[in-house]
Coordinates of C-alpha atoms in Angstrom, one line a residue:
X1 CA 0.0 0.2 0.0
X2 CA 1.5 3.3 -1.0
X3 CA 2.1 5.7 1.9
X4 CA 2.8 9.3 1.6
X5 CA 5.0 11.6 4.0
X6 CA 3.9 14.9 4.2
X7 CA 5.7 17.2 6.2
X8 CA 6.2 21.7 6.2
X9 CA 9.0 23.6 7.4
X10 CA 8.5 26.9 9.4
X11 CA 11.5 29.1 9.9
X12 CA 11.7 33.2 9.6
X13 CA 14.4 35.1 8.9
X14 CA 15.5 37.0 11.6
X15 CA 16.5 40.6 9.6
X16 CA 19.5 42.7 10.1
X17 CA 19.5 46.2 10.2
X18 CA 22.2 48.3 8.7
X19 CA 25.3 48.4 10.7
X20 CA 28.3 51.1 9.9
X21 CA 31.4 50.2 10.0
X22 CA 31.5 53.0 12.8
X23 CA 29.4 51.3 14.8
X24 CA 31.3 48.7 15.9
X25 CA 32.6 48.8 19.6
X26 CA 29.5 51.6 20.3
X27 CA 26.3 49.4 19.0
X28 CA 25.6 45.9 20.0
X29 CA 21.9 45.6 18.6
X30 CA 21.5 44.3 15.0
X31 CA 18.2 43.8 14.5
X32 CA 15.4 45.9 12.4
X33 CA 12.5 45.1 14.4
X34 CA 10.5 46.8 12.3
X35 CA 10.8 44.5 9.6
X36 CA 10.8 41.4 11.5
X37 CA 7.5 42.4 12.7
X38 CA 6.2 43.9 9.7
X39 CA 7.7 39.9 7.8
X40 CA 6.4 37.6 10.4
X41 CA 2.8 38.8 10.9
X42 CA 2.5 39.3 7.1
X43 CA 3.3 35.3 6.8
X44 CA 1.2 34.5 9.4
X45 CA -1.2 36.4 8.0
X46 CA -1.2 35.0 4.2
X47 CA 0.6 31.6 4.6
X48 CA 1.2 30.3 8.0
X49 CA -3.0 30.6 9.4
X50 CA -4.8 30.1 6.2
X51 CA -2.7 26.9 5.6
X52 CA -2.6 25.2 9.2
X53 CA -6.7 26.2 9.5
X54 CA -6.8 24.2 6.4
X55 CA -4.4 21.5 7.9
X56 CA -6.7 21.2 11.1
X57 CA -10.0 20.9 9.1
X58 CA -8.4 17.9 7.0
X59 CA -7.5 16.7 9.8
X60 CA -11.1 16.6 11.6
X61 CA -12.6 15.5 8.5
X62 CA -10.6 12.8 7.7
X63 CA -9.1 11.6 11.3
X64 CA -6.5 9.1 12.0
X65 CA -6.3 8.6 7.7
X66 CA -4.7 12.2 7.6
X67 CA -1.4 12.8 8.9
X68 CA 1.4 16.1 8.7
X69 CA 4.7 16.9 10.1
X70 CA 6.0 19.8 10.6
X71 CA 9.4 21.1 12.0
X72 CA 10.1 24.7 13.4
X73 CA 13.2 26.2 13.8
X74 CA 14.1 27.7 17.3
X75 CA 14.3 31.4 15.6
X76 CA 11.4 31.0 14.4
X77 CA 9.1 29.8 17.1
X78 CA 10.4 33.2 18.6
X79 CA 9.4 35.4 16.1
X80 CA 6.1 33.6 16.0
X81 CA 5.9 34.1 20.1
X82 CA 6.4 37.9 20.0
X83 CA 4.6 38.7 17.1
X84 CA 2.5 35.7 16.0
X85 CA 1.2 33.6 19.0
X86 CA -1.9 32.3 16.6
X87 CA 0.9 30.3 15.0
X88 CA 2.0 28.1 17.6
X89 CA -1.1 27.6 19.4
X90 CA -3.1 26.7 16.2
X91 CA -0.1 24.2 16.0
X92 CA -0.8 22.9 19.7
X93 CA -4.8 22.8 19.1
X94 CA -3.7 20.6 16.1
X95 CA -1.2 18.3 18.1
X96 CA -3.8 17.4 20.8
X97 CA -5.1 15.6 17.6
X98 CA -2.6 12.6 18.0
X99 CA -2.2 12.9 13.8
X100 CA 0.7 15.4 13.8
X101 CA 4.7 15.3 14.5
X102 CA 7.0 17.8 15.0
X103 CA 10.5 17.1 13.8
X104 CA 14.0 18.1 14.9
X105 CA 16.2 20.2 13.4
X106 CA 19.0 22.6 14.0
X107 CA 17.6 25.9 16.5
X108 CA 19.6 28.7 15.1
X109 CA 18.5 26.8 11.3
X110 CA 22.5 27.1 10.6
X111 CA 25.2 25.6 8.7
X112 CA 27.0 24.3 12.0
X113 CA 26.6 20.8 10.5
X114 CA 29.5 22.1 8.2
X115 CA 32.2 23.7 10.7
X116 CA 31.6 22.4 14.0
X117 CA 30.6 18.8 15.4
X118 CA 29.7 20.1 18.8
X119 CA 28.1 23.3 17.8
X120 CA 25.6 21.2 15.9
X121 CA 24.9 18.9 18.5
X122 CA 23.9 21.5 21.5
X123 CA 22.3 23.4 18.5
X124 CA 19.6 20.5 17.7
X125 CA 19.6 19.6 21.3
X126 CA 18.0 22.8 22.2
X127 CA 15.6 23.3 19.4
X128 CA 14.7 19.5 20.8
X129 CA 13.8 20.5 24.5
X130 CA 11.6 24.0 22.9
X131 CA 9.7 21.3 20.6
X132 CA 9.1 19.4 24.0
X133 CA 8.3 22.1 26.1
X134 CA 5.8 23.7 23.5
X135 CA 4.2 19.9 22.2
X136 CA 4.9 17.9 25.4
X137 CA 6.5 15.5 22.7
X138 CA 10.2 14.5 21.8
X139 CA 11.3 14.8 18.1
X140 CA 12.4 11.6 16.9
X141 CA 13.4 11.7 13.5
X142 CA 15.9 14.6 12.2
X143 CA 15.7 17.1 9.2
X144 CA 18.6 19.6 9.3
X145 CA 18.6 23.3 7.0
X146 CA 17.6 22.8 4.0
X147 CA 18.1 19.5 4.5
X148 CA 21.3 19.7 4.4
X149 CA 23.0 16.0 4.7
X150 CA 26.0 14.1 4.2
X151 CA 27.4 10.0 5.6
X152 CA 29.6 12.4 8.1
X153 CA 26.0 14.8 9.3
X154 CA 23.5 10.9 9.6
X155 CA 26.5 9.6 11.6
X156 CA 26.0 12.8 13.5
X157 CA 22.5 12.5 13.6
X158 CA 22.4 9.1 14.9
X159 CA 25.2 9.1 18.0
X160 CA 22.7 11.4 19.0
X161 CA 19.8 8.7 19.2
X162 CA 17.4 9.9 16.7
X163 CA 15.6 7.1 14.2
X164 CA 15.7 8.6 11.1
X165 CA 16.4 11.6 9.1
X166 CA 14.5 13.7 6.0
X167 CA 17.3 14.7 3.3
X168 CA 16.7 15.4 -0.5
X169 CA 16.3 12.7 -3.3
X170 CA 18.8 14.8 -5.3
X171 CA 19.3 12.9 -8.6
X172 CA 23.1 12.9 -8.6
X173 CA 22.8 11.1 -5.2
X174 CA 20.0 8.4 -6.1
X175 CA 21.7 8.1 -9.9
X176 CA 19.1 4.7 -10.9
X177 CA 18.1 4.6 -7.3
X178 CA 14.3 5.9 -6.5
X179 CA 13.2 8.4 -4.0
X180 CA 10.1 6.1 -2.9
X181 CA 12.1 3.2 -0.4
X182 CA 13.4 3.7 3.0
X183 CA 17.0 3.6 3.1
X184 CA 19.5 3.8 5.8
X185 CA 22.9 6.1 6.3
X186 CA 26.3 4.0 5.5
X187 CA 28.0 5.2 8.4
X188 CA 24.9 4.4 11.0
X189 CA 23.1 1.6 9.5
X190 CA 20.2 2.0 12.1
X191 CA 19.5 5.7 10.4
X192 CA 16.5 5.3 8.3
X193 CA 16.5 8.6 5.7
X194 CA 13.2 9.4 3.8
X195 CA 14.3 11.2 -0.1
X196 CA 12.3 13.9 -1.0
X197 CA 10.4 13.8 -4.0
X198 CA 11.6 16.5 -5.7
X199 CA 9.5 16.5 -8.7
X200 CA 6.3 16.4 -7.1
X201 CA 7.4 18.7 -3.1
X202 CA 8.2 21.1 -6.8
X203 CA 5.0 20.8 -8.6
X204 CA 3.2 22.0 -5.7
X205 CA 5.9 24.7 -3.8
X206 CA 7.8 26.5 -7.1
X207 CA 5.3 25.3 -10.2
X208 CA 1.9 25.2 -9.4
X209 CA 1.2 28.8 -10.2
X210 CA 3.0 29.1 -13.0
X211 CA 0.4 29.4 -16.3
X212 CA 3.8 28.7 -18.8
X213 CA 4.0 25.7 -17.4
X214 CA 2.7 22.0 -18.7
X215 CA 1.4 20.7 -15.9
X216 CA -0.9 23.5 -15.1
X217 CA -3.6 23.6 -14.5
X218 CA -2.8 20.9 -11.5
X219 CA -5.3 19.4 -10.0
X220 CA -5.6 17.3 -7.0
X221 CA -7.2 13.9 -8.7
X222 CA -4.1 13.9 -11.8
X223 CA -1.2 14.3 -8.8
X224 CA -3.0 11.1 -6.8
X225 CA -3.0 9.3 -10.0
X226 CA 0.6 9.9 -10.9
X227 CA 1.3 8.5 -7.5
X228 CA -0.7 5.4 -8.0
X229 CA 0.7 5.0 -11.4
X230 CA 4.1 4.5 -10.0
X231 CA 5.8 0.7 -9.1
X232 CA 3.5 -1.9 -6.7
X233 CA 7.3 -2.3 -5.2
X234 CA 7.3 2.2 -4.6
X235 CA 5.5 2.9 -1.4
X236 CA 6.8 5.6 0.1
X237 CA 6.2 9.1 -1.1
X238 CA 8.0 12.5 0.6
X239 CA 6.5 15.4 0.1
X240 CA 8.5 17.8 1.7
X241 CA 8.1 22.1 1.5
X242 CA 8.4 24.8 3.1
X243 CA 4.7 26.1 4.7
X244 CA 5.2 29.6 3.1
X245 CA 4.9 27.9 0.2
X246 CA 1.1 27.9 0.7
X247 CA 0.1 32.1 0.4
X248 CA 3.2 32.9 -0.4
X249 CA 5.4 30.8 -3.0
X250 CA 1.8 30.4 -4.5
X251 CA -0.8 32.8 -3.4
X252 CA -4.1 31.9 -1.6
X253 CA -6.2 33.4 -5.3
X254 CA -3.9 30.4 -7.0
X255 CA -6.4 28.2 -5.1
X256 CA -3.7 26.2 -3.7
X257 CA -5.7 25.4 -0.5
X258 CA -8.3 23.9 -2.3
X259 CA -6.2 21.5 -3.7
X260 CA -4.2 20.5 -0.3
X261 CA -7.8 20.2 0.9
X262 CA -8.3 17.6 -1.8
X263 CA -5.8 15.2 -1.3
X264 CA -6.9 13.1 1.2
X265 CA -10.2 12.3 0.0
X266 CA -8.4 11.7 -3.7
X267 CA -6.1 9.6 -1.9
X268 CA -7.9 7.8 -0.1
X269 CA -10.4 6.6 -3.7
X270 CA -7.0 4.9 -5.0
X271 CA -6.2 3.0 -1.5
X272 CA -3.1 5.9 -0.8
X273 CA -2.6 6.2 3.2
X274 CA -0.9 9.4 4.7
X275 CA 2.0 8.5 7.6
X276 CA 4.5 10.5 9.8
X277 CA 8.2 10.4 9.7
X278 CA 8.4 8.1 12.9
X279 CA 5.3 5.5 11.8
X280 CA 7.2 4.9 8.3
X281 CA 10.8 4.3 10.0
X282 CA 8.8 1.8 12.6
X283 CA 7.3 -0.2 9.9
X284 CA 9.5 0.3 7.2
X285 CA 11.9 -1.7 6.2
X286 CA 15.7 -0.1 4.7
X287 CA 16.0 -1.7 0.7
X288 CA 19.8 -0.4 1.8
X289 CA 22.4 2.2 2.6
X290 CA 22.7 5.4 0.6
X291 CA 26.5 6.9 -0.2
X292 CA 26.5 10.8 -0.1
X293 CA 30.1 11.5 0.4
X294 CA 29.7 15.2 -0.5
X295 CA 27.0 17.2 1.2
X296 CA 23.6 18.1 -1.1
X297 CA 20.4 20.0 0.3
X298 CA 17.1 20.9 -1.0
X299 CA 18.7 24.6 -2.6
X300 CA 18.3 25.3 -6.4
X301 CA 19.2 22.8 -9.2
X302 CA 23.1 21.6 -7.7
X303 CA 21.5 20.3 -4.8
X304 CA 24.2 20.9 -2.6
X305 CA 25.6 24.1 -0.3
X306 CA 27.3 26.5 -3.3
X307 CA 24.3 28.7 -2.1
X308 CA 26.1 29.6 1.3
X309 CA 29.3 28.6 0.5
X310 CA 29.8 29.3 -3.0
X311 CA 31.9 32.5 -3.1
X312 CA 35.1 33.5 -1.4
X313 CA 33.3 35.9 0.1
X314 CA 30.7 33.6 1.6
X315 CA 34.1 31.3 3.3
X316 CA 35.1 34.6 4.6
X317 CA 32.2 34.9 7.0
X318 CA 32.3 31.4 7.8
X319 CA 35.1 30.7 8.8
X320 CA 35.5 33.8 11.3
X321 CA 31.8 33.4 12.9
X322 CA 32.5 29.5 14.0
X323 CA 36.0 30.0 14.6
X324 CA 34.3 31.3 18.3
X325 CA 32.1 28.3 17.7
X326 CA 34.2 26.6 20.8
X327 CA 34.4 29.3 23.0
X328 CA 30.7 30.0 22.6
X329 CA 29.9 26.7 23.5
X330 CA 32.2 27.0 26.4
X331 CA 30.4 30.4 28.0
X332 CA 26.9 31.5 28.9
X333 CA 25.9 34.6 28.5
X334 CA 22.3 34.7 27.9
X335 CA 22.3 38.0 25.4
X336 CA 25.7 36.4 23.5
X337 CA 24.0 33.0 22.7
X338 CA 21.3 34.3 21.1
X339 CA 22.6 36.6 18.9
X340 CA 25.1 33.3 18.2
X341 CA 21.3 31.8 17.4
X342 CA 20.8 34.9 14.7
X343 CA 23.9 35.3 13.6
X344 CA 24.0 31.7 12.5
X345 CA 20.9 31.2 10.2
X346 CA 22.2 30.3 6.7
X347 CA 19.6 33.2 5.3
X348 CA 22.6 35.8 6.4
X349 CA 24.8 33.3 3.6
X350 CA 22.0 33.0 1.2
X351 CA 22.4 36.7 1.2
X352 CA 26.1 36.5 -0.4
X353 CA 25.5 34.5 -3.3
X354 CA 26.4 35.3 -6.0
X355 CA 25.2 32.2 -8.0
X356 CA 22.3 32.9 -10.5
X357 CA 19.0 31.1 -9.6
X358 CA 15.9 29.8 -10.8
X359 CA 14.2 30.9 -7.7
X360 CA 14.0 34.6 -7.1
X361 CA 16.0 35.5 -3.9
X362 CA 14.7 39.0 -2.1
X363 CA 17.8 40.3 -0.6
X364 CA 15.7 42.4 1.6
X365 CA 18.0 45.5 2.4
X366 CA 21.3 44.7 0.3
X367 CA 21.8 46.0 -2.4
X368 CA 23.8 43.2 -3.9
X369 CA 26.3 40.3 -2.9
X370 CA 29.1 42.7 -1.8
X371 CA 26.9 44.6 0.1
X372 CA 25.3 41.7 2.0
X373 CA 28.7 40.6 3.0
X374 CA 29.8 44.0 4.2
X375 CA 26.9 44.9 6.0
X376 CA 27.6 41.0 7.9
X377 CA 31.2 42.1 8.4
X378 CA 30.5 44.3 10.4
X379 CA 28.0 43.2 12.7
X380 CA 30.2 39.9 12.5
X381 CA 33.3 42.0 13.6
X382 CA 31.4 44.0 17.0
X383 CA 30.0 39.9 17.9
X384 CA 33.7 39.2 18.5
X385 CA 34.4 42.2 20.0
X386 CA 32.3 40.6 22.7
X387 CA 32.6 37.5 22.4
X388 CA 36.6 37.8 23.6
X389 CA 36.0 40.8 26.3
X390 CA 34.1 37.8 27.8
X391 CA 37.8 36.6 28.5
X392 CA 40.9 37.4 27.9
X393 CA 42.0 36.3 24.6
X394 CA 45.8 34.8 25.6
X395 CA 43.7 32.2 27.6
X396 CA 43.1 29.6 24.7
X397 CA 40.3 26.7 24.7
X398 CA 41.3 24.3 26.4
X399 CA 42.4 26.2 29.5
X400 CA 39.6 28.4 29.4
X401 CA 37.1 25.6 29.4
X402 CA 39.4 23.7 32.6
X403 CA 38.6 27.1 34.3
X404 CA 35.2 27.2 33.5
X405 CA 34.5 23.2 34.4
X406 CA 36.3 23.9 37.2
X407 CA 34.0 26.9 38.7
X408 CA 31.1 25.3 37.7
X409 CA 32.2 22.0 40.3
X410 CA 32.7 24.2 42.6
X411 CA 29.3 26.0 41.8
X412 CA 27.8 22.7 42.2
X413 CA 29.8 21.6 44.9
X414 CA 28.6 24.7 47.2
X415 CA 24.6 23.8 45.3
X416 CA 25.1 20.6 46.9
X417 CA 26.3 21.9 50.3
X418 CA 23.2 24.1 50.4
X419 CA 21.1 21.3 50.0
X420 CA 22.2 19.4 52.7
X421 CA 22.0 21.8 55.3
X422 CA 18.2 22.8 53.9
X423 CA 18.0 18.9 54.5
X424 CA 19.4 19.2 58.1
X425 CA 17.4 22.4 59.0
X426 CA 14.1 20.1 58.1
X427 CA 15.3 17.4 59.9
X428 CA 15.8 18.3 63.4
X429 CA 13.1 21.0 63.0
X430 CA 10.9 17.9 62.8
X431 CA 13.0 16.0 65.8
X432 CA 12.1 19.2 67.9
X433 CA 8.7 19.1 67.0
X434 CA 8.2 15.5 67.8
X435 CA 9.9 16.0 71.3
X436 CA 7.4 15.4 74.1
X437 CA 7.3 18.7 76.1
X438 CA 8.7 18.9 79.4
X439 CA 6.3 18.3 82.8
X440 CA 6.6 20.7 84.9
X441 CA 7.8 19.7 88.8
X442 CA 4.7 19.2 91.0
X443 CA 4.3 21.2 94.3
X444 CA 6.3 19.6 97.4
X445 CA 3.9 18.7 100.3
X446 CA 4.6 20.3 103.8
X447 CA 5.9 17.9 106.8
X448 CA 3.0 16.4 108.7
X449 CA 4.3 17.8 111.8
X450 CA 4.8 21.4 110.5
X451 CA 1.4 21.2 109.7
X452 CA 0.4 20.4 112.7
X453 CA 2.5 22.9 114.0
X454 CA 0.5 25.7 112.0
X455 CA -2.8 24.7 113.1
X456 CA -2.2 24.7 116.4
X457 CA -1.1 28.7 116.4

């Protein structure tokens, strides 16, 4: 029986403000608050809420038959909590149906998997904790920023305890193979891989409203018919895209939500089911390993990381940012850590690309890649100065880690002693409360002789 795995990504750019060279050292706030509020409010109204309402209706109408999965970046969650909390509320309502799964991903939506394994692990764990806090579920399947994957990254994800991972069904990786099977990581056989069907996914997210496309107009019954005609043994159909595709990339006026809404009914007629990534990982065996020595992603025609690391400017910014990764991992300053999350976001590097792309790139305040690079490097210069100010530069990372470990151990020891003192005080109070009250000594009786003498007088 064929199964559709429908997944949507939710991530929001944290827009940087115009930051001049002369601001370095004097201004430590890097963000355009007006643009951040405007953009997330606009996306929530035009895309997220209409799309989520439709998906929620599909769950209500189809019971346990229809399933859907989401992943939310930590930075995206922060923007939603500040400016569009109704989106979080709607996701929580959908979560209560038991038909929704939330996946793990890097909190920052950054490129730490390409730079620093320890930073990458902490980035994912931070997002997992946030998802568990909001939805009461700990993710068991992961996806990297923009589906970035390689053999090494798969091994890292498996070491974190995840059972499965989403990535791109790129032709240069699959060759003659089909994305409609479950595969596994070649370095970690227990990590199952779900590969995106590029054509079926992009037909919805990129081409749906293109009147010059050969498949236009696309109807739900014809779309499901294509899936039903796949060879019988090809049973896993992974349709992955950004949630903003429904309403932004493909405007609501294109009837994109009517198309999505009709999918379950059409699929049911063909005997096609819906499953979440975890359900597929539990119920389906891998047909073999996939070898990905070079990194792939779901971006651009090349399906690699060249849109973020394709020129000298991007490499310089990337190397400078992650040059302080170990110190940031060791240190624990809330404001610094928040800036670290925002500056890691992959969008900052995408704005510096010089690659031509079939997908339009909105660079926001930047006139071009060099402008984006200059602004980011100014901010990064101030940020790194702040990181270095936390601890003297002459203390290397190993010495710093040892020092902070000693401080932490001393703090833990003090905390344990405080708890022991509190426990002993409570025990003492309990013992004193249980001790019987002391009896007052009885009044002594006067000797009989003295009583008689007193009476005679």
